[in-house]
XYZ file of C-alpha atoms in Angstrom:
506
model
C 65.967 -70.734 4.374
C 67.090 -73.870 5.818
C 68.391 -76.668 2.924
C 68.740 -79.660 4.974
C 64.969 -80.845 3.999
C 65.103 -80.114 0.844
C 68.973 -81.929 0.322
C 67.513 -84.500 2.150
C 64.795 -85.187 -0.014
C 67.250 -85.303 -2.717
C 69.498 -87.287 -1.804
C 66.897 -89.856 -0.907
C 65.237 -89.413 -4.155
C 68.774 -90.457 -5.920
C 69.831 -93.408 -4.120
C 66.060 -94.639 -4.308
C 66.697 -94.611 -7.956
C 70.148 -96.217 -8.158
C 68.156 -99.278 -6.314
C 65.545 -100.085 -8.562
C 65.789 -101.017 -12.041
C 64.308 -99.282 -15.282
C 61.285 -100.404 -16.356
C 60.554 -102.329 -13.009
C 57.370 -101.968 -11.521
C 59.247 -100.799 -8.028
C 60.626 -97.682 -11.000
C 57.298 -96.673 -11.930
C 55.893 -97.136 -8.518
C 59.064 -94.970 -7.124
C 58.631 -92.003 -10.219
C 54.371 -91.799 -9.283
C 55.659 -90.922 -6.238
C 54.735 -86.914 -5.462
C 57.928 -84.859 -4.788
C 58.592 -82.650 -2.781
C 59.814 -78.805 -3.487
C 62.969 -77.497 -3.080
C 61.794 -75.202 -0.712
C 60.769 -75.155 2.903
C 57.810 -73.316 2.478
C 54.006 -75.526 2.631
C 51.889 -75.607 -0.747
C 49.368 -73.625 -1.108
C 46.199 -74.840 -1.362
C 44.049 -73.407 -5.199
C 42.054 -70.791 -4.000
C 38.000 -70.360 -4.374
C 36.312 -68.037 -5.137
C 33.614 -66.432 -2.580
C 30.761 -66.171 -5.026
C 28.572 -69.085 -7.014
C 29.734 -69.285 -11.068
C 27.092 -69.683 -12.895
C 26.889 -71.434 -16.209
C 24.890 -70.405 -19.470
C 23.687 -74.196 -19.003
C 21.857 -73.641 -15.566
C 20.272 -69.962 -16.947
C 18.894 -71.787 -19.938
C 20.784 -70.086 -22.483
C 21.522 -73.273 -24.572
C 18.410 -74.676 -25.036
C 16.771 -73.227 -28.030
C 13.076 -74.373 -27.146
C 13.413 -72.822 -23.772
C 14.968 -69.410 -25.345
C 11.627 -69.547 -27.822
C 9.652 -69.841 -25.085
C 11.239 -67.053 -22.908
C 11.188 -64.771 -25.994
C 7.529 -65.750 -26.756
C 6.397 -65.221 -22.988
C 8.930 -61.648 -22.453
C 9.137 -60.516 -25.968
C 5.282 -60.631 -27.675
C 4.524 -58.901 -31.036
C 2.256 -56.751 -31.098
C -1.890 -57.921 -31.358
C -4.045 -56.333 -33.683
C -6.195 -54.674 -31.000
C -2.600 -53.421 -29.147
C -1.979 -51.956 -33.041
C -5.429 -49.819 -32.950
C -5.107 -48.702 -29.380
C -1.308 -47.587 -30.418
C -3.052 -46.448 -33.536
C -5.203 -44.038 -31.572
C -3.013 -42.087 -29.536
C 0.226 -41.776 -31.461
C 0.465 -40.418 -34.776
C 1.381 -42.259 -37.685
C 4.507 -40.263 -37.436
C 5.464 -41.135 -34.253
C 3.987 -44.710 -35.172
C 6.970 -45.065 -37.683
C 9.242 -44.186 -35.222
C 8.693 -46.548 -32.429
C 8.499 -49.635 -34.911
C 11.882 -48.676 -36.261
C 12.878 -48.252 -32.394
C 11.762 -51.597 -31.360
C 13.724 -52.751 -34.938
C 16.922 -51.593 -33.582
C 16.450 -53.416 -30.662
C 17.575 -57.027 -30.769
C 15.262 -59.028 -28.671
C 17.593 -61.946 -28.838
C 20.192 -59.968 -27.177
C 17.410 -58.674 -24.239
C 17.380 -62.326 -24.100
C 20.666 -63.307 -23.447
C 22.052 -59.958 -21.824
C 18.970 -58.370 -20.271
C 17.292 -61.007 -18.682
C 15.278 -60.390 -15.546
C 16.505 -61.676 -12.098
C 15.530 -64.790 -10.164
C 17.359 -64.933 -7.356
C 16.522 -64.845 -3.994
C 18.551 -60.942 -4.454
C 17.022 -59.940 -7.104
C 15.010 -55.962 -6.705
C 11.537 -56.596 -6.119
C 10.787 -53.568 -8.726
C 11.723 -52.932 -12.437
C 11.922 -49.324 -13.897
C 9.281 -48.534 -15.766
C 10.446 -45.300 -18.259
C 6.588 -44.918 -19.106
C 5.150 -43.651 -16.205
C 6.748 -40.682 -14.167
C 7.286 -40.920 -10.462
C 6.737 -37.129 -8.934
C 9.223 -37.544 -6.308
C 12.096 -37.701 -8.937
C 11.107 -37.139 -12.434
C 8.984 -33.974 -11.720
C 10.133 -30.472 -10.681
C 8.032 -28.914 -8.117
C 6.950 -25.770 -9.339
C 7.274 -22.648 -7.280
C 3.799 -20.394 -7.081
C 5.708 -17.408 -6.881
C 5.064 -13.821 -8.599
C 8.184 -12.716 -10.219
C 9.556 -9.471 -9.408
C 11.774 -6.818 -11.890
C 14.758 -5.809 -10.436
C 14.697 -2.417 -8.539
C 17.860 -0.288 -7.876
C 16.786 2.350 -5.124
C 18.926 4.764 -3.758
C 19.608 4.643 0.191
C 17.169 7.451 1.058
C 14.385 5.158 -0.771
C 15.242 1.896 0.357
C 15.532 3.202 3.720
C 12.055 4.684 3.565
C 10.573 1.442 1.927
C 12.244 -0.848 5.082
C 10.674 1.267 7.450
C 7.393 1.127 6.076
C 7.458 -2.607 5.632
C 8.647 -2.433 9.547
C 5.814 -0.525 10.156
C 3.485 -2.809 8.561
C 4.791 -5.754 10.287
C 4.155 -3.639 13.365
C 0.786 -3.275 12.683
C -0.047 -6.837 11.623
C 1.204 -8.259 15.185
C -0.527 -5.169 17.432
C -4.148 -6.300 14.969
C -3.779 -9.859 16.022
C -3.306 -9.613 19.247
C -6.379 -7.102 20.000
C -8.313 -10.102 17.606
C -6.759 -12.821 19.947
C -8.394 -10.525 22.900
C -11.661 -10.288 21.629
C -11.807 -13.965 20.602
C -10.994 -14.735 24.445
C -13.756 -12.254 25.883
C -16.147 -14.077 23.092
C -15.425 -18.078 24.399
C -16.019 -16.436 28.368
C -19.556 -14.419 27.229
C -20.405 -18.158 25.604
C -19.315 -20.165 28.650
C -20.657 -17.989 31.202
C -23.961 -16.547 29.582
C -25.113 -19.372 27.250
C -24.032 -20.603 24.329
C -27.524 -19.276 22.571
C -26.476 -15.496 22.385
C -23.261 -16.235 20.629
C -23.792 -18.637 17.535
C -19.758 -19.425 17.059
C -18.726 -22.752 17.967
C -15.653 -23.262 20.199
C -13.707 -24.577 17.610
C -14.377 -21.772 15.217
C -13.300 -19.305 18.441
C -10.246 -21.861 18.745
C -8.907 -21.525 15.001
C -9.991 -17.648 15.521
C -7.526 -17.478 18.671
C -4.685 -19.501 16.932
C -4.651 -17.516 13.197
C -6.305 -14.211 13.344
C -6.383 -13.984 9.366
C -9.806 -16.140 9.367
C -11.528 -13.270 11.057
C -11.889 -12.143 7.105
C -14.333 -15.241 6.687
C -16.720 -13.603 9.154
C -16.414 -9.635 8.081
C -18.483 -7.900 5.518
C -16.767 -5.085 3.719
C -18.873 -2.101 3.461
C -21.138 -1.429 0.549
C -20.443 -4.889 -0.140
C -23.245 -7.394 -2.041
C -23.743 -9.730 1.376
C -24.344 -6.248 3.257
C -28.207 -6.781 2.563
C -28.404 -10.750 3.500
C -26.118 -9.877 6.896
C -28.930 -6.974 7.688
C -31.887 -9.856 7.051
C -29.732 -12.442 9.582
C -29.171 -9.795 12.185
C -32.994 -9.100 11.897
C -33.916 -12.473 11.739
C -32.015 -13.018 14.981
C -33.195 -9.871 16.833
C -36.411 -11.255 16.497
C -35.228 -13.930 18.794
C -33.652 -12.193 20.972
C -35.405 -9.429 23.230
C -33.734 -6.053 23.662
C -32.633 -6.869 26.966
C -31.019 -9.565 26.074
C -29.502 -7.858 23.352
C -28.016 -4.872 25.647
C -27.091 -7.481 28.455
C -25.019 -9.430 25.999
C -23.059 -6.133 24.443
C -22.663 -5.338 28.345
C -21.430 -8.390 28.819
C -18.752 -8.169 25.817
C -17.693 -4.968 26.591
C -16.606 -5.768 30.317
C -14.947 -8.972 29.118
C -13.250 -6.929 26.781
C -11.453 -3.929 28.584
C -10.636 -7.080 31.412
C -8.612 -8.580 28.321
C -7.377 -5.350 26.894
C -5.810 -4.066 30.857
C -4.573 -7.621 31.417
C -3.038 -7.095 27.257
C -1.290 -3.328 28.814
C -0.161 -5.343 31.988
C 1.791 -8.362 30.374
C 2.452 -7.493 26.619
C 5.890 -5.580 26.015
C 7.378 -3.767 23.135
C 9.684 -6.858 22.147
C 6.416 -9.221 21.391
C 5.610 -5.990 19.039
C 8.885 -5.469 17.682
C 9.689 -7.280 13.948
C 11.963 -10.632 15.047
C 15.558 -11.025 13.451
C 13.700 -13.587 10.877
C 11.607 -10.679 9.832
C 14.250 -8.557 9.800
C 16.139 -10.490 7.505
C 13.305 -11.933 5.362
C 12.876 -8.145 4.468
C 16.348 -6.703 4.190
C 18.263 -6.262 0.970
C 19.858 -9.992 1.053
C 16.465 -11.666 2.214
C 14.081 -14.146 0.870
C 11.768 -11.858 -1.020
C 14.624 -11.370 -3.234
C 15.155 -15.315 -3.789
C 12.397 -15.455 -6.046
C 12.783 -12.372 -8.320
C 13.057 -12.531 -12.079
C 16.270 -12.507 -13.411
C 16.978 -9.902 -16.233
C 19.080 -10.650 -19.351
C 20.376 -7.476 -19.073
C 20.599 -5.385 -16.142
C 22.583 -2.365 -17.189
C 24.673 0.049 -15.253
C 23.532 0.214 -11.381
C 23.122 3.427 -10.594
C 25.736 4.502 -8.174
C 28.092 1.995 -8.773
C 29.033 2.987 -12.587
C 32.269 3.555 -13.059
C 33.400 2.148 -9.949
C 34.742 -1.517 -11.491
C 36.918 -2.527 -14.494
C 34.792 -2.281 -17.928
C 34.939 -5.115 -20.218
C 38.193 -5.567 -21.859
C 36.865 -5.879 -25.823
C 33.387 -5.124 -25.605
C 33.047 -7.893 -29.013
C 34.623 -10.509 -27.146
C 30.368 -10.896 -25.800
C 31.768 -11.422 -22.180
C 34.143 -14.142 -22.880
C 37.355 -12.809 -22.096
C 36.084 -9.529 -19.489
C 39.432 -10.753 -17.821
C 41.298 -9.356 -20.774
C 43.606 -12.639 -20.592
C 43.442 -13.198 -24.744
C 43.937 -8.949 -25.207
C 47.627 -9.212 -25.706
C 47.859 -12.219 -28.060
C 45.036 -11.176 -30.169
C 47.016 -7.654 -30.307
C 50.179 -9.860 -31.497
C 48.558 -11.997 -33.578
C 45.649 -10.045 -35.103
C 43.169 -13.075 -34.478
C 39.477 -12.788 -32.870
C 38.891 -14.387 -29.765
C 36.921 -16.822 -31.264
C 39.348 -17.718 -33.873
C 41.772 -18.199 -30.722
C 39.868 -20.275 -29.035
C 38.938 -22.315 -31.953
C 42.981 -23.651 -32.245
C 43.822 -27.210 -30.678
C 46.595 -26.741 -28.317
C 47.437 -29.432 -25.732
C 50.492 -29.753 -23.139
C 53.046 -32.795 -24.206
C 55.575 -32.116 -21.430
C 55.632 -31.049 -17.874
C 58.702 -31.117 -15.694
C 59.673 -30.478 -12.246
C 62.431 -28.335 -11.671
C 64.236 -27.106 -8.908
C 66.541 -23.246 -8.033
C 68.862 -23.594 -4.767
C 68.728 -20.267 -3.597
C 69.934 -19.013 -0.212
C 66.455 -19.361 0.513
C 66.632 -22.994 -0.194
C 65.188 -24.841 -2.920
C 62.069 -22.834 -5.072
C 60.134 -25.494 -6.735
C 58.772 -24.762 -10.569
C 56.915 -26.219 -13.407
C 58.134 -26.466 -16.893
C 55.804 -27.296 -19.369
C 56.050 -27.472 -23.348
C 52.943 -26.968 -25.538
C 51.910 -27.018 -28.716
C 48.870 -25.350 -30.523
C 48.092 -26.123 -34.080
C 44.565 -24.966 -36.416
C 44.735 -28.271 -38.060
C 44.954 -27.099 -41.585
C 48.987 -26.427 -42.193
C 50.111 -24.311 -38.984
C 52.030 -25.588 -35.679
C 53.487 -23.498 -32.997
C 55.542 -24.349 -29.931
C 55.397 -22.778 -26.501
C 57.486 -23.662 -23.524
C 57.242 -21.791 -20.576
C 58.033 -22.118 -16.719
C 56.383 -21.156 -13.261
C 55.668 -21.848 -9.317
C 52.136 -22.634 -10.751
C 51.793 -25.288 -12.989
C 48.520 -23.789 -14.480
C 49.984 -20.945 -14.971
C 52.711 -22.414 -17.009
C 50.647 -24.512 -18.983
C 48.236 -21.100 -20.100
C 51.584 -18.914 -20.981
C 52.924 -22.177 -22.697
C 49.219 -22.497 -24.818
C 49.285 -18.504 -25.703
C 53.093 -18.593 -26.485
C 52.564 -22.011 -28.971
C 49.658 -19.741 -30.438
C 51.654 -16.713 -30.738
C 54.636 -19.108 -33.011
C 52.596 -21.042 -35.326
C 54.371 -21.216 -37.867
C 53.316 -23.029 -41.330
C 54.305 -26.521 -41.945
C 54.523 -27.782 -45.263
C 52.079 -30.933 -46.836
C 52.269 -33.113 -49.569
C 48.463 -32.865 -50.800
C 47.651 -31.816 -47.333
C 48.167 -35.163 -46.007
C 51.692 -35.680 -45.901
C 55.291 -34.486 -45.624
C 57.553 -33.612 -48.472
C 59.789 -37.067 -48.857
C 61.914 -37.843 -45.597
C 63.277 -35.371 -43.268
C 65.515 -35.582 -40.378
C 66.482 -33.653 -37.315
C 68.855 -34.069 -34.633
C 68.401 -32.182 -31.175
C 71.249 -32.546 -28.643
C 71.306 -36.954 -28.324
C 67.443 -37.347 -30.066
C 67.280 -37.588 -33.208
C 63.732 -38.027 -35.252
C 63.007 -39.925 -38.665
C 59.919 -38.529 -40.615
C 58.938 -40.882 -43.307
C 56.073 -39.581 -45.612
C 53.601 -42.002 -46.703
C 50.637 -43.329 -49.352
C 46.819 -42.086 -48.913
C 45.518 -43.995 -45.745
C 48.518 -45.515 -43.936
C 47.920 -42.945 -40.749
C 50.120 -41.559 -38.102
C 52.609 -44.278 -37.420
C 54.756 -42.648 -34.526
C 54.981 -41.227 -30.972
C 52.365 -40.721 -29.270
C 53.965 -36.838 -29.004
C 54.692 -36.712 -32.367
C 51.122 -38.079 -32.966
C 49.600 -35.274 -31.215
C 52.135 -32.389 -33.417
C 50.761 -34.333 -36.510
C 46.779 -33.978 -35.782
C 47.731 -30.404 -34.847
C 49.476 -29.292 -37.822
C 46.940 -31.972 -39.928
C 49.508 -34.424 -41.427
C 47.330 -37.293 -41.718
C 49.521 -40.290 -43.319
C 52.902 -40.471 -41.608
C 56.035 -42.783 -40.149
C 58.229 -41.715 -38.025
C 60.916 -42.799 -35.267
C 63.543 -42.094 -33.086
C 66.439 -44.626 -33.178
C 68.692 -43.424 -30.016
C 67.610 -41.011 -27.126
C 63.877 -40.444 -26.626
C 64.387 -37.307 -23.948
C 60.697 -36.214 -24.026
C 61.150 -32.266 -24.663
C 64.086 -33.167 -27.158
C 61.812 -35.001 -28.953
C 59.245 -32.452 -29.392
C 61.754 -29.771 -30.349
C 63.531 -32.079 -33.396
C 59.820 -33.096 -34.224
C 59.173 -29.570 -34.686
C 62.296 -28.402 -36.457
C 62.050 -31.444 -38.635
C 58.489 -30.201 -40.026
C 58.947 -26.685 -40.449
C 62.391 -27.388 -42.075
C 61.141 -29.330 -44.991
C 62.401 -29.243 -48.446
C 60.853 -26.957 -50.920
C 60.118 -28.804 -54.015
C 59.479 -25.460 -55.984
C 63.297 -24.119 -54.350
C 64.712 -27.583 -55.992
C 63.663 -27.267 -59.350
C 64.765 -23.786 -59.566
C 67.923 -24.606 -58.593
C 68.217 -27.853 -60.898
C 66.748 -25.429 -64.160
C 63.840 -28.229 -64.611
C 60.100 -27.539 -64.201
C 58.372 -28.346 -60.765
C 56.560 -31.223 -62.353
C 59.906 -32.672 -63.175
C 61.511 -32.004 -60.193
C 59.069 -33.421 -57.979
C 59.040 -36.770 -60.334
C 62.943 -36.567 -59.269
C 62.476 -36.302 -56.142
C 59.886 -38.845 -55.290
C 61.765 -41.133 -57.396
C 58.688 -42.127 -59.900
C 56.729 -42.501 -57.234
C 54.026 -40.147 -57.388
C 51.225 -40.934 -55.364
């Protein structure tokens, strides 16, 4: 940075004030003077901000009369005829409970922290809870017919694939000879008169394009309309003379076998065959397995049993098929739900580091603790390539050493203890009936674990994170034993505890 500005400026400031006297006018007039920095660098200019600050003044939210007024137009009570129609459809249970809803609910605060937009921004909707919208709030329901779960062999799924093959098959060879006789219809109509055939072409047209409306126009024998079709046919013969009647079959059937040769000539086996959708739709990972009903309980699958790993405690209920918690419930006699019911949480992780020929193989070391809240704290410390891995031997290992700690009146310690680990050394102070955990935020988390609720603590020289934990942890399971102390001072425990807390029982 250059100086000669800047020692310019100064020096010009100093001999303008050896010229001019104190409390001259030319003095004051030389001090209003702006300086400049001692730096060559510009000033920079007080920066803006991009958007518009509004003030409580401009919304109105000083002026009581206006705040009335919005309240009064946003915020009515209730009418007496609102009251009866409310009074009519709710209960006077539910009744009770909106009123002490709407009592809950400020409306001065709606006022001054919920107040509707008005500027030229603003949504032009507001979300109305009341009334549900169908493309969000409601679930389409799926008209399906829910299936049980069927475990054939191969023999019988293979015969049940080929029959729904076959049936496919079928379907497409039946709609094509329809599609035929639909065509030789519309050429009888166009070419003979639209009087012998009483279809319309758009009825042949929707005929031609699904074949499954051809049911609309059959009559199932024996059937209740078999009588009324009889009385139409008879009612039409009567119109029509017998010739006509034979020249129109005539005609039919020649229109007919022209379709059905020109149907042998162009149609192959492929335009027969199921397509790969089909084939899918109807194999054992297709859609008519999508919608089948789930069992709770499915059982063993027959051909399959004994194939896979069993459960690993069958009163576990599934939780632990993995048969991770087997070994520390086998050390530690607990159930899995008393295991997974202890508070355990990781206070230190390191990186660490082996130079092997190799080069250097990376690992996790992590330190846990695991406590039941109720007199019991463990400590775990474990290491791996994976640092999940570390953490969940580190839990099970804190779980597997929880050893008791003892409480005052299951609050606090026993008096003051201290502990020294390598350069760390920890200060546990015990304290009066609602003081709280005044420490660490480690030893804070050892404390809720083992449930010492009123506390002080500190560490006056190193504060190495894992040494910390491990003097916090020898300090409280290496407490004094009140009981030990008046045995070996011949006085009662009473006395010995009045001793030892000085008077000051608590």
């Amino acid at each position: 940075m250059s100086v000669a500005r800047p020692a310019h400026s100064l020096l010009g400031r100093c001999i303008a004030s050896t010229r001019t006297r104190v409390g001259s006018p030319a003095a004051a007039a030389s001090s209003a003077l702006p300086r400049q920095q001692f730096h060559s660098s510009a000033a920079r200019a007080k920066r803006r901000s991009r958007f518009r600050n509004v003030k409580a003044e401009e919304m109105g939210l000083l002026d009581a009369t206006a705040l009335a007024r919005y309240r009064r137009d946003k915020f009515p009570d209730y009418t007496s005829e609102e009251l009866e129609l409310l009074g009519a459809k709710y209960t006077p249970e539910q009744l009770e409970a909106l009123r002490a809803g709407e009592e809950a609910v400020d409306p001065d605060d709606l006022i001054m922290q919920g107040r509707l937009r008005d500027d030229p921004y603003r949504p032009n909707y507001v979300e109305d809870f009341t009334v549900l919208d169908p493309r969000y709030d409601v679930r389409p329901k799926a008209d399906v017919t829910p299936q049980e779960p069927q475990w054939p062999n191969h023999s019988e799924w293979a015969d049940q694939y080929g029959l729904k093959m076959t049936q496919v098959t079928d379907k497409k060879t039946s709609d094509q000879l329809t599609r035929a006789m639909v065509r030789a219809l519309r050429r009888v109509k166009e070419s003979k008169g639209a009087e012998l055939i009483d279809l319309t072409q758009d009825e042949l047209k929707d005929l031609e394009d699904e074949p499954e409306l051809l049911k609309k126009y059959l009559v199932e024998e024996g059937g209740e309309g078999e009588e009324e079709d009889h009385g139409r046919q008879a009612g039409e013969s009567d119109m029509l003379t017998r010739a006509q009647a034979m020249k129109l079959d005539e005609a039919v059937e020649t229109e007919w076998k022209k379709e059905l040769d020109k149907l042998a000539s162009t149609a192959g086996e492929s335009e027969l065959e199921p397509t790969n959708l089909e084939l899918l739709a109807d194999g054992p990972a297709g859609i008519s397995r999508a919608y089948s009903a789930e069992a709770a309980e499915l059982g063993k699958v027959p051909g399959v049993e004994g194939l896979y790993k069993s459960a690993a405690d069958p009163e576990d209920e599934g939780q632990d098929d993995g048969g991770h918690y087997q070994e520390i419930k086998r050390l530690t006699g607990m159930t899995l739900k008393d295991i997974q019911s202890i508070y355990r949480k990781v206070l230190v992780t390191r990186w660490v580091s082996n130079q092997t020929r190799l080069g250097k193989v990376r690992s996790t070391s992590v330190v846990a603790i695991a406590g039941n809240g109720n007199g019991r704290l463990g400590l775990g410390i474990a290491k791996s390539t994976e640092a999940g891995l570390a953490a969940e031997t580190a839990q099970l290992l804190a779980i597997r050493n929880m050893k008791p700690v003892r409480r005052y009146e299951n609050r606090t310690i026993f008096g003051n203890v201290k502990a020294k680990v390598s350069g760390t050394v920890v200060e546990l102070f015990s304290r009066p009936p609602g003081f709280g955990l005044r420490v660490p935020h480690r030893l804070f988390e050892m404390c809720r674990a083992a449930g010492i609720h009123d506390m002080h603590g500190r560490m006056p020289r190193s504060k190495n994170p894992m040494n910390s934990v491990k003097a916090t942890y020898e300090a409280l399971t290496n407490q004094l034993d009140p009981e030990a102390m008046a045995i070996g001072r011949g006085k009662k425990m009473v006395d010995a505890r009045k001793v030892y807390y000085g008077g000051a029982v608590h």
